Amino acid sequence: MDELAARAAALTVRSPGDVRLRRVGVSRAGTPLWLLSLGRGARQALVVAGPHANEPVGGATVLRLADRVLADPRLTVGADATWNLLLCLDPDGLRRNEGWLTGPYSLGRYFRNFFRPGFLEQPEWLPDGAAAATLPETRALLRLQDELKPFFQCSLHGVDIGGAFVELTRDLPLLAQRVAHAAARLGIPRELGPYDTLYWSRLGPAVYQIPPPRPRDLAAAITEAAVESTWYHPHRHGTLTAVVEAPMWGVAAVEDGSPPAARDAVLRAVSGALRHDVQVLERILARVRPHLAGTPDTARLLAPVNDHLLVCPGLANAWDPDTADPARPLPPLSTGHLTALRIAGRRIAVRTAGLLHQLVRGAGRDPSGVLPELDRLIDAWCAGYQEDCGARWIPVARQAEYQARVVLAAFELAGRRAAEPAPGRSGESDWGSRPAVPMHRE
């Protein structure tokens, strides 16, 4: 966080007048939320970095975008645009991940220092609607969206293990080709069947449409992406939102669109592994919980643990062909889909183990003797990602360059789209009538 703010401030000194840095809010811990604005055009573009605490690539991307925008007047004067770059939406959460940010970059180091808050503390979600938003980070972003009324908004996310993909509130024809070109040039796999978008409409390879929000109770909101969010909030202003996902550890098999050889057998194995892992973690949590009273950060770390354990049984049932709800059948699945599900099921388990590891470390003692068991689980699960899935680290510069290229492509295409006459009646939504479906957001 300190480096992001310092480098953004340096840009204002280097390019006075063209670059402005202002505080648009503060986090729960009092950390400023900084907005870097470039250009003086009438059309506003908003790019939000760091909405998920464990996905830091967006910070590197916004600094790279700032350099590109300053170097190319076609992106500002030529497009009559102002770029507004929010350096980090969850600075408190990002600070909690600083234990792994300096490297060396290994899966074990990442998961032992992983932090992402519970669902209700993630600032992009609005499970009770915008008017009921309580997090100061969320309220700051909502104010900014209503102030700017951007024609284009981009939320920068990271996939810890898997491939690259994009989610849109409206279609952008040609974006899939731009994504494919950027990914190929930089050696980054595209995720052709992301777990996040399993039931969503596909707009093109690795490009998916975000479904409209619908009210849900807490348990459903955690497992469904079709809830009200800051992605959809500015839709009323005509905003097109793009969520750009860039992987940290890439897995080539998520790009395999071939039919799977043994679909149901793989699904049963994935579901069975998730059920087994949850039972193991629940037993460990039961041993740890009596010793956590008075431990710093216990509530903050337990919230995501409880969320993970809450959603896992439903996910396992939804993926298992023997227990899946016939009213919500799985879509046709490719080999890439099955790889993504294997990664996702194990991800929930290893993230939970990492959070439990931090809980015990934070207590300063291990009376229940669980740390050796947690270490064995984390090491085994991380080894499985590398040996079974072929997960490989993608250098930060390539992650950020990929994400910046996709943002610039989406900005250009959204600008073209905004200049075209809107179909249908004025103010008419272009959302379809597809039902919301269960999904655990990654």
mmCIF file of C-alpha atoms in Angstrom, residues 103-428:
data_model
loop_
_atom_site.group_PDB
_atom_site.id
_atom_site.type_symbol
_atom_site.label_atom_id
_atom_site.label_comp_id
_atom_site.label_asym_id
_atom_site.label_seq_id
_atom_site.Cartn_x
_atom_site.Cartn_y
_atom_site.Cartn_z
ATOM 1 C CA GLY A 103 8.372 -13.405 -2.374
ATOM 2 C CA PRO A 104 9.765 -15.909 -2.863
ATOM 3 C CA TYR A 105 6.568 -16.820 -4.698
ATOM 4 C CA SER A 106 5.594 -20.333 -3.721
ATOM 5 C CA LEU A 107 2.127 -21.761 -3.216
ATOM 6 C CA GLY A 108 2.958 -22.778 0.345
ATOM 7 C CA ARG A 109 4.088 -19.269 1.269
ATOM 8 C CA TYR A 110 1.033 -17.775 -0.408
ATOM 9 C CA PHE A 111 -1.548 -19.942 1.341
ATOM 10 C CA ARG A 112 0.108 -19.691 4.770
ATOM 11 C CA ASN A 113 -0.126 -15.905 4.498
ATOM 12 C CA PHE A 114 -3.393 -15.753 2.527
ATOM 13 C CA PHE A 115 -6.121 -13.436 3.717
ATOM 14 C CA ARG A 116 -9.452 -12.500 2.259
ATOM 15 C CA PRO A 117 -12.218 -11.262 4.545
ATOM 16 C CA GLY A 118 -15.542 -12.942 5.017
ATOM 17 C CA PHE A 119 -18.254 -12.282 2.476
ATOM 18 C CA LEU A 120 -19.893 -9.447 4.401
ATOM 19 C CA GLU A 121 -16.544 -7.605 4.611
ATOM 20 C CA GLN A 122 -15.802 -7.725 0.875
ATOM 21 C CA PRO A 123 -16.411 -4.179 -0.384
ATOM 22 C CA GLU A 124 -17.770 -4.955 -3.869
ATOM 23 C CA TRP A 125 -20.798 -6.905 -2.607
ATOM 24 C CA LEU A 126 -24.153 -5.330 -1.767
ATOM 25 C CA PRO A 127 -26.192 -8.269 -0.409
ATOM 26 C CA ASP A 128 -28.673 -5.875 1.253
ATOM 27 C CA GLY A 129 -28.584 -3.249 -1.513
ATOM 28 C CA ALA A 130 -26.639 -0.025 -1.960
ATOM 29 C CA ALA A 131 -28.724 1.951 0.547
ATOM 30 C CA ALA A 132 -27.822 -0.516 3.306
ATOM 31 C CA ALA A 133 -24.074 -0.620 2.561
ATOM 32 C CA THR A 134 -22.120 -0.268 5.812
ATOM 33 C CA LEU A 135 -18.446 -0.672 4.863
ATOM 34 C CA PRO A 136 -16.757 2.726 4.373
ATOM 35 C CA GLU A 137 -14.860 1.330 1.386
ATOM 36 C CA THR A 138 -18.127 0.318 -0.276
ATOM 37 C CA ARG A 139 -19.776 3.651 0.422
ATOM 38 C CA ALA A 140 -16.759 5.487 -1.012
ATOM 39 C CA LEU A 141 -16.927 3.491 -4.240
ATOM 40 C CA LEU A 142 -20.691 4.005 -4.565
ATOM 41 C CA ARG A 143 -20.245 7.767 -4.120
ATOM 42 C CA LEU A 144 -17.516 7.766 -6.736
ATOM 43 C CA GLN A 145 -19.627 5.835 -9.226
ATOM 44 C CA ASP A 146 -22.557 8.217 -8.779
ATOM 45 C CA GLU A 147 -20.255 11.237 -9.041
ATOM 46 C CA LEU A 148 -18.409 10.126 -12.185
ATOM 47 C CA LYS A 149 -21.201 8.226 -13.953
ATOM 48 C CA PRO A 150 -18.511 6.400 -15.923
ATOM 49 C CA PHE A 151 -19.207 5.056 -19.378
ATOM 50 C CA PHE A 152 -16.680 2.313 -18.600
ATOM 51 C CA GLN A 153 -15.753 0.663 -15.299
ATOM 52 C CA CYS A 154 -13.167 -2.042 -14.793
ATOM 53 C CA SER A 155 -12.615 -4.159 -11.680
ATOM 54 C CA LEU A 156 -9.161 -5.761 -11.505
ATOM 55 C CA HIS A 157 -9.046 -9.262 -10.053
ATOM 56 C CA GLY A 158 -6.539 -12.071 -9.819
ATOM 57 C CA VAL A 159 -6.921 -15.832 -10.097
ATOM 58 C CA ASP A 160 -4.503 -17.499 -7.720
ATOM 59 C CA ILE A 161 -4.401 -20.781 -9.707
ATOM 60 C CA GLY A 162 -5.889 -21.252 -13.180
ATOM 61 C CA GLY A 163 -6.229 -18.951 -16.167
ATOM 62 C CA ALA A 164 -7.327 -15.575 -17.441
ATOM 63 C CA PHE A 165 -10.903 -14.572 -18.233
ATOM 64 C CA VAL A 166 -13.197 -11.547 -18.383
ATOM 65 C CA GLU A 167 -16.734 -10.950 -17.109
ATOM 66 C CA LEU A 168 -18.968 -8.223 -18.587
ATOM 67 C CA THR A 169 -22.263 -6.598 -17.708
ATOM 68 C CA ARG A 170 -22.853 -6.028 -21.448
ATOM 69 C CA ASP A 171 -21.387 -7.674 -24.508
ATOM 70 C CA LEU A 172 -18.286 -6.228 -26.157
ATOM 71 C CA PRO A 173 -17.942 -7.888 -29.549
ATOM 72 C CA LEU A 174 -14.292 -8.465 -30.496
ATOM 73 C CA LEU A 175 -13.074 -8.506 -26.876
ATOM 74 C CA ALA A 176 -12.602 -12.285 -26.910
ATOM 75 C CA GLN A 177 -10.185 -11.927 -29.834
ATOM 76 C CA ARG A 178 -8.242 -9.208 -28.001
ATOM 77 C CA VAL A 179 -8.060 -11.369 -24.872
ATOM 78 C CA ALA A 180 -6.812 -14.335 -26.909
ATOM 79 C CA HIS A 181 -4.123 -12.221 -28.578
ATOM 80 C CA ALA A 182 -2.848 -10.709 -25.311
ATOM 81 C CA ALA A 183 -2.808 -14.078 -23.554
ATOM 82 C CA ALA A 184 -0.974 -15.794 -26.410
ATOM 83 C CA ARG A 185 1.670 -13.063 -26.650
ATOM 84 C CA LEU A 186 2.376 -13.245 -22.917
ATOM 85 C CA GLY A 187 2.115 -17.011 -22.438
ATOM 86 C CA ILE A 188 -0.889 -16.850 -20.130
ATOM 87 C CA PRO A 189 -3.566 -19.585 -20.332
ATOM 88 C CA ARG A 190 -7.174 -18.533 -20.824
ATOM 89 C CA GLU A 191 -9.722 -20.219 -18.595
ATOM 90 C CA LEU A 192 -12.396 -21.575 -20.938
ATOM 91 C CA GLY A 193 -14.628 -22.949 -18.183
ATOM 92 C CA PRO A 194 -14.122 -20.918 -15.001
ATOM 93 C CA TYR A 195 -15.703 -22.187 -11.848
ATOM 94 C CA ASP A 196 -16.990 -18.636 -11.214
ATOM 95 C CA THR A 197 -18.985 -18.584 -14.454
ATOM 96 C CA LEU A 198 -20.073 -22.212 -14.680
ATOM 97 C CA TYR A 199 -23.735 -21.385 -15.350
ATOM 98 C CA TRP A 200 -23.295 -17.988 -17.006
ATOM 99 C CA SER A 201 -23.774 -17.041 -20.650
ATOM 100 C CA ARG A 202 -20.584 -17.234 -22.681
ATOM 101 C CA LEU A 203 -19.969 -14.212 -24.902
ATOM 102 C CA GLY A 204 -16.831 -15.730 -26.431
ATOM 103 C CA PRO A 205 -13.880 -17.875 -25.372
ATOM 104 C CA ALA A 206 -12.874 -16.756 -21.846
ATOM 105 C CA VAL A 207 -15.469 -13.925 -21.883
ATOM 106 C CA TYR A 208 -18.710 -14.267 -19.864
ATOM 107 C CA GLN A 209 -21.807 -12.211 -19.050
ATOM 108 C CA ILE A 210 -22.527 -11.304 -15.438
ATOM 109 C CA PRO A 211 -26.152 -12.173 -14.614
ATOM 110 C CA PRO A 212 -28.523 -9.571 -13.152
ATOM 111 C CA PRO A 213 -28.677 -9.262 -9.366
ATOM 112 C CA ARG A 214 -31.442 -10.862 -7.353
ATOM 113 C CA PRO A 215 -32.130 -10.707 -3.601
ATOM 114 C CA ARG A 216 -30.774 -13.671 -1.669
ATOM 115 C CA ASP A 217 -30.300 -14.694 1.964
ATOM 116 C CA LEU A 218 -26.756 -14.727 3.356
ATOM 117 C CA ALA A 219 -25.933 -18.364 2.610
ATOM 118 C CA ALA A 220 -27.142 -18.040 -0.956
ATOM 119 C CA ALA A 221 -25.411 -14.700 -1.440
ATOM 120 C CA ILE A 222 -22.059 -16.241 -0.533
ATOM 121 C CA THR A 223 -22.500 -18.946 -3.167
ATOM 122 C CA GLU A 224 -24.118 -16.853 -5.895
ATOM 123 C CA ALA A 225 -22.511 -14.139 -7.959
ATOM 124 C CA ALA A 226 -25.968 -12.942 -9.059
ATOM 125 C CA VAL A 227 -26.316 -10.570 -6.101
ATOM 126 C CA GLU A 228 -26.334 -6.802 -6.165
ATOM 127 C CA SER A 229 -22.806 -5.435 -6.377
ATOM 128 C CA THR A 230 -20.766 -2.393 -7.269
ATOM 129 C CA TRP A 231 -20.270 -4.038 -10.673
ATOM 130 C CA TYR A 232 -23.938 -3.520 -11.450
ATOM 131 C CA HIS A 233 -24.698 -0.395 -9.388
ATOM 132 C CA PRO A 234 -23.603 2.116 -12.095
ATOM 133 C CA HIS A 235 -25.578 0.253 -14.752
ATOM 134 C CA ARG A 236 -28.254 2.931 -14.244
ATOM 135 C CA HIS A 237 -25.787 5.486 -15.611
ATOM 136 C CA GLY A 238 -25.206 3.443 -18.767
ATOM 137 C CA THR A 239 -21.919 2.083 -17.431
ATOM 138 C CA LEU A 240 -20.402 -1.050 -18.915
ATOM 139 C CA THR A 241 -18.433 -2.983 -16.298
ATOM 140 C CA ALA A 242 -15.606 -5.373 -17.111
ATOM 141 C CA VAL A 243 -14.081 -7.675 -14.491
ATOM 142 C CA VAL A 244 -10.594 -8.647 -15.665
ATOM 143 C CA GLU A 245 -9.046 -11.740 -14.073
ATOM 144 C CA ALA A 246 -5.311 -12.451 -14.380
ATOM 145 C CA PRO A 247 -3.735 -15.642 -12.974
ATOM 146 C CA MET A 248 -0.781 -15.788 -10.586
ATOM 147 C CA TRP A 249 -0.075 -19.481 -11.114
ATOM 148 C CA GLY A 250 -1.142 -20.599 -14.581
ATOM 149 C CA VAL A 251 -2.536 -24.035 -15.441
ATOM 150 C CA ALA A 252 -2.476 -24.941 -19.132
ATOM 151 C CA ALA A 253 -5.272 -27.518 -18.842
ATOM 152 C CA VAL A 254 -7.924 -24.870 -18.082
ATOM 153 C CA GLU A 255 -7.620 -23.933 -21.772
ATOM 154 C CA ASP A 256 -8.552 -27.448 -22.936
ATOM 155 C CA GLY A 257 -11.935 -27.296 -24.645
ATOM 156 C CA SER A 258 -12.034 -30.972 -25.598
ATOM 157 C CA PRO A 259 -14.821 -33.300 -24.355
ATOM 158 C CA PRO A 260 -13.812 -35.074 -21.128
ATOM 159 C CA ALA A 261 -13.218 -38.814 -21.177
ATOM 160 C CA ALA A 262 -14.915 -39.612 -17.862
ATOM 161 C CA ARG A 263 -17.033 -36.635 -16.854
ATOM 162 C CA ASP A 264 -19.136 -38.201 -14.104
ATOM 163 C CA ALA A 265 -16.226 -40.089 -12.548
ATOM 164 C CA VAL A 266 -14.195 -36.877 -12.304
ATOM 165 C CA LEU A 267 -17.144 -34.980 -10.832
ATOM 166 C CA ARG A 268 -17.694 -37.662 -8.203
ATOM 167 C CA ALA A 269 -13.999 -37.573 -7.333
ATOM 168 C CA VAL A 270 -13.957 -33.790 -7.032
ATOM 169 C CA SER A 271 -17.086 -33.751 -4.871
ATOM 170 C CA GLY A 272 -15.845 -36.601 -2.728
ATOM 171 C CA ALA A 273 -12.495 -34.891 -2.161
ATOM 172 C CA LEU A 274 -14.234 -31.669 -1.139
ATOM 173 C CA ARG A 275 -16.478 -33.486 1.350
ATOM 174 C CA HIS A 276 -13.467 -35.308 2.824
ATOM 175 C CA ASP A 277 -11.384 -32.134 3.076
ATOM 176 C CA VAL A 278 -14.205 -30.280 4.823
ATOM 177 C CA GLN A 279 -14.573 -33.043 7.418
ATOM 178 C CA VAL A 280 -10.834 -32.893 8.130
ATOM 179 C CA LEU A 281 -10.887 -29.109 8.477
ATOM 180 C CA GLU A 282 -13.996 -29.114 10.661
ATOM 181 C CA ARG A 283 -12.283 -31.545 13.051
ATOM 182 C CA ILE A 284 -9.213 -29.296 13.187
ATOM 183 C CA LEU A 285 -11.347 -26.209 13.776
ATOM 184 C CA ALA A 286 -13.168 -27.965 16.643
ATOM 185 C CA ARG A 287 -9.783 -28.661 18.282
ATOM 186 C CA VAL A 288 -8.563 -25.097 17.739
ATOM 187 C CA ARG A 289 -11.670 -23.075 18.631
ATOM 188 C CA PRO A 290 -11.532 -23.503 22.467
ATOM 189 C CA HIS A 291 -8.056 -21.937 22.516
ATOM 190 C CA LEU A 292 -8.846 -18.818 20.491
ATOM 191 C CA ALA A 293 -10.509 -16.643 23.124
ATOM 192 C CA GLY A 294 -8.736 -13.318 23.358
ATOM 193 C CA THR A 295 -6.505 -14.026 20.375
ATOM 194 C CA PRO A 296 -5.964 -10.952 18.165
ATOM 195 C CA ASP A 297 -7.853 -11.047 14.864
ATOM 196 C CA THR A 298 -9.766 -14.199 15.773
ATOM 197 C CA ALA A 299 -13.105 -12.862 14.517
ATOM 198 C CA ARG A 300 -11.580 -11.485 11.295
ATOM 199 C CA LEU A 301 -9.902 -14.810 10.437
ATOM 200 C CA LEU A 302 -12.794 -17.008 11.537
ATOM 201 C CA ALA A 303 -15.320 -15.191 9.312
ATOM 202 C CA PRO A 304 -13.912 -16.521 6.013
ATOM 203 C CA VAL A 305 -13.280 -19.943 7.578
ATOM 204 C CA ASN A 306 -16.939 -20.162 8.549
ATOM 205 C CA ASP A 307 -18.019 -18.923 5.100
ATOM 206 C CA HIS A 308 -15.923 -21.589 3.368
ATOM 207 C CA LEU A 309 -17.234 -24.402 5.545
ATOM 208 C CA LEU A 310 -20.803 -23.146 5.090
ATOM 209 C CA VAL A 311 -20.787 -23.306 1.285
ATOM 210 C CA CYS A 312 -18.778 -26.477 0.727
ATOM 211 C CA PRO A 313 -21.532 -29.083 1.271
ATOM 212 C CA GLY A 314 -23.819 -27.335 -1.217
ATOM 213 C CA LEU A 315 -21.039 -27.071 -3.790
ATOM 214 C CA ALA A 316 -20.142 -30.739 -3.439
ATOM 215 C CA ASN A 317 -23.785 -31.714 -3.913
ATOM 216 C CA ALA A 318 -24.210 -29.403 -6.915
ATOM 217 C CA TRP A 319 -21.178 -30.897 -8.686
ATOM 218 C CA ASP A 320 -21.877 -34.552 -7.863
ATOM 219 C CA PRO A 321 -23.994 -36.183 -10.625
ATOM 220 C CA ASP A 322 -25.598 -38.397 -7.969
ATOM 221 C CA THR A 323 -26.826 -35.481 -5.827
ATOM 222 C CA ALA A 324 -27.135 -32.540 -8.242
ATOM 223 C CA ASP A 325 -30.460 -30.715 -8.301
ATOM 224 C CA PRO A 326 -32.266 -31.790 -11.509
ATOM 225 C CA ALA A 327 -33.799 -28.297 -11.667
ATOM 226 C CA ARG A 328 -30.293 -26.835 -11.983
ATOM 227 C CA PRO A 329 -28.340 -29.313 -14.086
ATOM 228 C CA LEU A 330 -24.702 -28.795 -14.868
ATOM 229 C CA PRO A 331 -24.059 -27.326 -18.313
ATOM 230 C CA PRO A 332 -22.055 -29.272 -20.905
ATOM 231 C CA LEU A 333 -18.542 -29.578 -19.513
ATOM 232 C CA SER A 334 -15.171 -29.615 -21.251
ATOM 233 C CA THR A 335 -11.894 -30.957 -19.916
ATOM 234 C CA GLY A 336 -11.064 -27.359 -18.979
ATOM 235 C CA HIS A 337 -14.253 -27.122 -16.899
ATOM 236 C CA LEU A 338 -13.330 -30.242 -14.947
ATOM 237 C CA THR A 339 -9.808 -28.948 -14.333
ATOM 238 C CA ALA A 340 -11.267 -25.683 -13.037
ATOM 239 C CA LEU A 341 -13.579 -27.563 -10.661
ATOM 240 C CA ARG A 342 -10.692 -29.681 -9.344
ATOM 241 C CA ILE A 343 -8.700 -26.517 -8.702
ATOM 242 C CA ALA A 344 -11.651 -24.740 -7.065
ATOM 243 C CA GLY A 345 -12.615 -27.542 -4.708
ATOM 244 C CA ARG A 346 -9.094 -27.918 -3.416
ATOM 245 C CA ARG A 347 -8.624 -24.124 -3.302
ATOM 246 C CA ILE A 348 -11.396 -23.715 -0.752
ATOM 247 C CA ALA A 349 -9.773 -26.365 1.431
ATOM 248 C CA VAL A 350 -6.219 -25.030 1.258
ATOM 249 C CA ARG A 351 -7.343 -21.444 1.829
ATOM 250 C CA THR A 352 -9.202 -22.603 4.937
ATOM 251 C CA ALA A 353 -6.149 -24.513 6.139
ATOM 252 C CA GLY A 354 -4.014 -21.411 5.626
ATOM 253 C CA LEU A 355 -6.399 -19.264 7.666
ATOM 254 C CA LEU A 356 -6.447 -21.861 10.449
ATOM 255 C CA HIS A 357 -2.644 -21.895 10.353
ATOM 256 C CA GLN A 358 -2.632 -18.127 10.908
ATOM 257 C CA LEU A 359 -5.137 -18.418 13.753
ATOM 258 C CA VAL A 360 -2.891 -20.844 15.597
ATOM 259 C CA ARG A 361 0.246 -18.805 14.880
ATOM 260 C CA GLY A 362 -1.525 -15.691 16.110
ATOM 261 C CA ALA A 363 -2.338 -17.417 19.391
ATOM 262 C CA GLY A 364 1.377 -17.894 19.972
ATOM 263 C CA ARG A 365 0.910 -21.492 21.074
ATOM 264 C CA ASP A 366 -0.539 -24.736 19.769
ATOM 265 C CA PRO A 367 -2.050 -26.631 22.722
ATOM 266 C CA SER A 368 -4.164 -28.769 20.417
ATOM 267 C CA GLY A 369 -1.113 -29.746 18.329
ATOM 268 C CA VAL A 370 -2.667 -28.961 14.931
ATOM 269 C CA LEU A 371 0.148 -26.995 13.272
ATOM 270 C CA PRO A 372 2.073 -30.082 12.065
ATOM 271 C CA GLU A 373 -1.124 -31.514 10.581
ATOM 272 C CA LEU A 374 -1.985 -28.223 8.882
ATOM 273 C CA ASP A 375 1.539 -28.000 7.489
ATOM 274 C CA ARG A 376 1.255 -31.498 6.036
ATOM 275 C CA LEU A 377 -2.112 -30.712 4.454
ATOM 276 C CA ILE A 378 -0.966 -27.413 2.936
ATOM 277 C CA ASP A 379 2.245 -28.951 1.591
ATOM 278 C CA ALA A 380 0.403 -31.937 0.086
ATOM 279 C CA TRP A 381 -2.317 -29.849 -1.513
ATOM 280 C CA CYS A 382 0.174 -27.351 -2.956
ATOM 281 C CA ALA A 383 2.280 -30.205 -4.337
ATOM 282 C CA GLY A 384 -0.851 -31.580 -5.991
ATOM 283 C CA TYR A 385 -1.420 -28.272 -7.772
ATOM 284 C CA GLN A 386 2.094 -28.393 -9.179
ATOM 285 C CA GLU A 387 2.401 -32.108 -9.911
ATOM 286 C CA ASP A 388 -1.162 -32.939 -10.991
ATOM 287 C CA CYS A 389 -2.222 -29.604 -12.521
ATOM 288 C CA GLY A 390 1.145 -28.256 -13.659
ATOM 289 C CA ALA A 391 0.652 -24.912 -11.896
ATOM 290 C CA ARG A 392 3.489 -22.498 -12.760
ATOM 291 C CA TRP A 393 4.227 -19.027 -11.445
ATOM 292 C CA ILE A 394 3.630 -16.156 -13.882
ATOM 293 C CA PRO A 395 5.955 -13.190 -13.245
ATOM 294 C CA VAL A 396 4.196 -10.111 -11.903
ATOM 295 C CA ALA A 397 5.263 -7.991 -14.885
ATOM 296 C CA ARG A 398 3.472 -10.380 -17.245
ATOM 297 C CA GLN A 399 0.361 -10.523 -15.067
ATOM 298 C CA ALA A 400 0.144 -6.725 -15.029
ATOM 299 C CA GLU A 401 0.943 -6.348 -18.728
ATOM 300 C CA TYR A 402 -1.775 -8.828 -19.685
ATOM 301 C CA GLN A 403 -4.319 -7.087 -17.472
ATOM 302 C CA ALA A 404 -3.377 -3.631 -18.790
ATOM 303 C CA ARG A 405 -3.722 -4.765 -22.413
ATOM 304 C CA VAL A 406 -7.178 -6.192 -21.762
ATOM 305 C CA VAL A 407 -8.318 -3.042 -19.933
ATOM 306 C CA LEU A 408 -7.144 -0.845 -22.820
ATOM 307 C CA ALA A 409 -8.897 -3.109 -25.349
ATOM 308 C CA ALA A 410 -12.134 -3.066 -23.334
ATOM 309 C CA PHE A 411 -11.888 0.739 -22.956
ATOM 310 C CA GLU A 412 -11.583 1.151 -26.719
ATOM 311 C CA LEU A 413 -14.449 -1.220 -27.493
ATOM 312 C CA ALA A 414 -16.683 0.248 -24.780
ATOM 313 C CA GLY A 415 -16.040 3.687 -26.240
ATOM 314 C CA ARG A 416 -17.216 2.491 -29.619
ATOM 315 C CA ARG A 417 -20.267 0.875 -28.037
ATOM 316 C CA ALA A 418 -21.148 4.028 -26.091
ATOM 317 C CA ALA A 419 -21.101 6.020 -29.312
ATOM 318 C CA GLU A 420 -23.660 3.707 -30.933
ATOM 319 C CA PRO A 421 -27.438 4.252 -30.506
ATOM 320 C CA ALA A 422 -28.779 2.158 -27.641
ATOM 321 C CA PRO A 423 -31.190 -0.612 -28.672
ATOM 322 C CA GLY A 424 -34.772 -0.607 -27.417
ATOM 323 C CA ARG A 425 -36.460 2.078 -25.326
ATOM 324 C CA SER A 426 -34.458 4.744 -23.549
ATOM 325 C CA GLY A 427 -33.192 3.422 -20.235
ATOM 326 C CA GLU A 428 -34.237 -0.119 -21.073
#
